[in-house]
Short mmCIF file of C-alpha atoms in Angstrom, two decimals:
data_model
loop_
_atom_site.label_atom_id
_atom_site.label_comp_id
_atom_site.label_asym_id
_atom_site.label_seq_id
_atom_site.Cartn_x
_atom_site.Cartn_y
_atom_site.Cartn_z
CA MET W 1 146.11 113.76 63.35
CA HIS W 2 147.26 115.43 66.52
CA THR W 3 150.56 114.51 68.15
CA SER W 4 151.43 113.37 71.63
CA LYS W 5 152.04 116.94 72.70
CA ASP W 6 148.26 117.28 72.98
CA TYR W 7 148.08 114.96 75.95
CA PRO W 8 149.41 117.38 78.57
CA VAL W 9 146.53 119.61 77.41
CA ALA W 10 144.07 116.98 78.60
CA GLU W 11 145.79 116.85 81.97
CA ALA W 12 145.56 120.63 82.28
CA ALA W 13 141.91 120.59 81.25
CA LEU W 14 141.14 118.04 83.96
CA GLU W 15 142.48 120.57 86.46
CA SER W 16 140.37 123.38 85.00
CA GLY W 17 136.76 122.45 84.39
CA GLU W 18 136.06 126.01 83.24
CA VAL W 19 138.11 125.44 80.08
CA VAL W 20 136.08 122.42 79.05
CA ALA W 21 132.78 124.06 80.04
CA ASP W 22 133.60 127.06 77.86
CA ILE W 23 134.20 124.82 74.86
CA LEU W 24 131.04 122.86 75.49
CA MET W 25 129.08 126.11 75.45
CA ARG W 26 130.03 126.39 71.77
CA GLY W 27 128.32 123.08 71.03
CA ASP W 28 124.77 124.39 70.86
CA VAL W 29 124.49 123.48 67.18
CA LEU W 30 125.03 119.83 68.16
CA ALA W 31 122.06 119.87 70.52
CA ASP W 32 119.99 118.55 67.61
CA ILE W 33 121.92 115.26 67.63
CA PRO W 34 120.03 112.76 69.80
CA LEU W 35 121.87 112.04 73.08
CA ILE W 36 124.78 114.37 72.22
CA GLY W 37 122.82 117.45 73.28
CA THR W 38 122.00 115.75 76.58
CA ALA W 39 125.63 114.71 77.03
CA ILE W 40 126.76 118.32 76.54
CA LYS W 41 124.44 119.48 79.32
CA ILE W 42 125.69 116.77 81.65
CA CYS W 43 129.34 117.51 80.88
CA LYS W 44 128.92 121.18 81.69
CA ALA W 45 128.38 120.12 85.28
CA ALA W 46 130.94 117.29 85.30
CA ASP W 47 132.54 116.85 88.71
CA SER W 48 134.14 113.38 88.62
CA ILE W 49 137.36 112.50 86.83
CA ARG W 50 135.48 110.09 84.55
CA ASP W 51 132.87 112.71 83.63
CA ARG W 52 135.51 115.37 83.06
CA ALA W 53 137.58 113.00 80.92
CA PHE W 54 134.53 112.36 78.74
CA ALA W 55 133.88 116.11 78.62
CA ILE W 56 137.37 116.62 77.21
CA LYS W 57 136.73 114.12 74.43
CA LEU W 58 133.34 115.66 73.69
CA SER W 59 134.83 119.16 73.68
CA ARG W 60 137.53 118.05 71.21
CA PHE W 61 134.79 116.70 68.95
CA ILE W 62 132.94 120.03 69.22
CA LEU W 63 136.05 122.13 68.57
CA ASN W 64 136.63 120.36 65.29
CA LEU W 65 133.11 121.26 64.19
CA GLY W 66 133.50 124.89 65.21
CA SER W 67 134.07 126.20 61.71
CA ILE W 68 131.13 124.59 59.91
CA THR W 69 129.25 126.84 57.54
CA GLU W 70 125.66 128.00 57.88
CA GLU W 71 124.76 125.63 55.07
CA GLN W 72 126.26 122.73 57.01
CA LYS W 73 124.42 123.80 60.16
CA ASN W 74 121.16 123.75 58.23
CA LYS W 75 121.98 120.31 56.81
CA LEU W 76 122.82 119.07 60.30
CA LYS W 77 119.49 120.30 61.69
CA GLU W 78 117.62 118.82 58.75
CA LYS W 79 119.21 115.40 59.12
CA MET W 80 119.45 115.15 62.89
CA GLY W 81 116.52 117.20 64.12
CA ALA W 82 113.78 115.09 62.60
CA GLY W 83 113.66 112.54 65.42
CA THR W 84 114.13 109.66 63.01
CA GLU W 85 115.48 106.22 63.84
CA GLU W 86 118.53 107.01 61.68
CA ALA W 87 119.28 110.15 63.69
CA GLN W 88 118.89 108.20 66.93
CA LYS W 89 121.33 105.50 65.79
CA ILE W 90 123.90 108.10 64.72
CA GLY W 91 123.62 109.91 68.04
CA GLU W 92 124.05 106.66 69.93
CA THR W 93 127.05 105.64 67.84
CA LEU W 94 128.84 108.96 68.32
CA LEU W 95 128.11 109.08 72.04
CA PHE W 96 129.18 105.51 72.81
CA VAL W 97 132.35 105.67 70.72
CA LEU W 98 133.37 109.04 72.18
CA GLU W 99 132.86 107.61 75.65
CA ARG W 100 135.12 104.61 74.95
CA VAL W 101 138.03 106.17 73.06
CA THR W 102 141.32 106.40 74.92
CA ASP W 103 143.16 108.63 72.46
CA LEU W 104 142.50 112.31 71.80
CA ASP W 105 143.22 111.91 68.10
CA LYS W 106 140.02 109.95 67.66
CA PRO W 107 137.42 112.66 68.47
CA PHE W 108 138.97 114.73 65.66
CA LEU W 109 138.54 111.87 63.21
CA LEU W 110 135.01 111.17 64.41
CA SER W 111 134.08 114.80 63.80
CA GLN W 112 135.38 114.55 60.23
CA ILE W 113 133.34 111.40 59.65
CA PHE W 114 130.26 113.14 61.01
CA LEU W 115 130.82 116.17 58.76
CA ALA W 116 131.14 113.83 55.78
CA TYR W 117 127.73 112.44 56.70
CA VAL W 118 126.24 115.92 57.03
CA ASP W 119 127.62 116.79 53.58
CA GLY W 120 126.21 113.60 52.06
CA VAL W 121 129.64 112.08 51.38
CA VAL W 122 128.92 108.99 53.49
CA SER W 123 125.67 107.23 54.32
CA SER W 124 124.32 106.54 57.80
CA ASP W 125 125.51 102.94 57.51
CA GLU W 126 128.99 104.01 56.42
CA LEU W 127 129.19 106.51 59.28
CA ARG W 128 128.42 103.84 61.84
CA ARG W 129 130.84 101.38 60.25
CA LEU W 130 133.60 104.00 60.15
CA CYS W 131 132.99 105.01 63.77
CA GLN W 132 133.18 101.39 64.84
CA ALA W 133 136.42 100.94 62.89
CA VAL W 134 137.96 104.01 64.53
CA ASP W 135 136.85 102.71 67.92
CA ILE W 136 138.50 99.31 67.42
CA ALA W 137 141.72 100.45 65.73
CA PHE W 138 144.86 101.42 67.64
CA ALA W 139 145.47 105.14 67.13
CA ASP W 140 149.06 104.75 65.90
CA ASP W 141 147.94 102.27 63.24
CA LEU W 142 145.23 104.70 62.12
CA GLN W 143 147.90 107.37 61.84
CA GLN W 144 149.93 105.10 59.55
CA LEU W 145 146.88 104.45 57.38
CA LEU W 146 145.94 108.12 57.10
CA ALA W 147 149.43 109.52 56.69
CA ALA W 148 150.61 107.10 53.98
CA LYS W 149 150.85 108.81 50.60
CA ILE W 150 150.66 105.50 48.78
CA ILE W 151 149.31 102.25 50.18
CA PRO W 152 151.10 99.18 48.76
CA GLU W 153 148.81 96.77 46.94
CA GLU W 154 150.30 93.82 48.79
CA SER W 155 151.83 94.52 52.18
CA ASN W 156 153.18 92.74 55.24
CA GLU W 157 153.47 95.95 57.25
CA PRO W 158 152.60 95.20 60.91
CA TRP W 159 150.17 98.14 61.17
CA MET W 160 148.16 96.78 58.25
CA LEU W 161 147.90 93.40 59.96
CA TYR W 162 146.81 95.04 63.21
CA LEU W 163 144.00 96.88 61.41
CA VAL W 164 142.38 93.68 60.11
CA ALA W 165 140.12 93.44 63.18
CA SER W 166 138.76 96.93 62.49
CA GLY W 167 137.71 96.06 58.94
CA LEU W 168 140.04 98.69 57.48
CA THR W 169 142.39 96.06 56.07
CA GLN W 170 141.92 92.43 55.15
CA LEU W 171 144.05 89.38 54.49
CA ALA W 172 144.42 88.09 50.97
CA THR W 173 146.23 85.11 49.44
CA SER W 174 148.56 85.29 46.50
CA THR W 175 147.44 83.32 43.47
CA MET W 176 150.66 83.75 41.52
CA PHE W 177 152.15 80.43 40.45
CA ASP W 178 155.54 81.08 42.02
CA ASP W 179 154.06 82.69 45.15
CA ALA W 180 150.89 80.68 45.77
CA GLY W 181 149.57 80.66 49.32
CA ARG W 182 151.47 83.73 50.55
CA LEU W 183 149.35 85.92 52.85
CA TYR W 184 149.42 89.70 52.64
CA CYS W 185 147.23 92.66 53.63
CA VAL W 186 145.23 95.05 51.48
CA ILE W 187 143.13 98.01 52.54
CA THR W 188 139.37 97.77 52.21
CA PRO W 189 136.91 100.16 50.51
CA LEU W 190 136.00 101.35 54.02
CA ALA W 191 139.61 102.40 54.58
CA GLN W 192 139.68 104.16 51.21
CA LYS W 193 136.60 106.10 52.29
CA LEU W 194 138.24 107.04 55.59
CA ARG W 195 141.42 108.23 53.85
CA SER W 196 139.34 110.33 51.46
CA ILE W 197 137.40 111.92 54.34
CA TYR W 198 140.59 112.69 56.22
CA SER W 199 142.61 114.09 53.33
CA HIS W 200 139.83 116.20 51.82
CA GLY W 201 137.84 117.14 54.89
CA ARG W 202 140.54 118.44 57.19
CA LYS W 203 140.23 122.00 58.44
CA PRO W 204 142.43 124.04 60.78
CA THR W 205 141.04 123.49 64.25
CA ALA W 206 141.24 125.36 67.50
CA LYS W 207 143.24 123.93 70.35
CA LEU W 208 142.15 123.33 73.91
#
């Protein structure tokens, strides 16, 4: 995930709407996603701080999809351009979560989840669950989850406890005779899916 050095970039982008508008111009392939295409058009003309802040998050999402292949573009159009209820729900989920996030690491992760859906790695339901989990989780705790080479089977790490509300970890109780009743955290299958998406789906991305 990106580091804190990215945040001055957001401040600079707020002062230069042309930078964000230029990036949004590259998002034409996403126009097939319900609501996202409309959001791109609105953001191109953003004039308030709130609108421009959202435009930055949307542009970061777009940048991380900038290197998708022609095959992926075709899959995207096939899945999202059919006007189905599934496509509508996905568009709504992406739009609402992007609007709420307060950390610029998260649009990158959301783009990877979306690509996994386009490639058939995750289902529509899994995409929406993962997006909701990313929305709820604190970014630093997500970083711990994604960066860990090995996740302990039974852990009392604070970040694992904090992620319980997101559904990425859960509490369990020891059943060992000499340790009965002890609480610890384990990661969920949803977290395993997120780690797999992140570790295998990362691509070098452009910077704002």
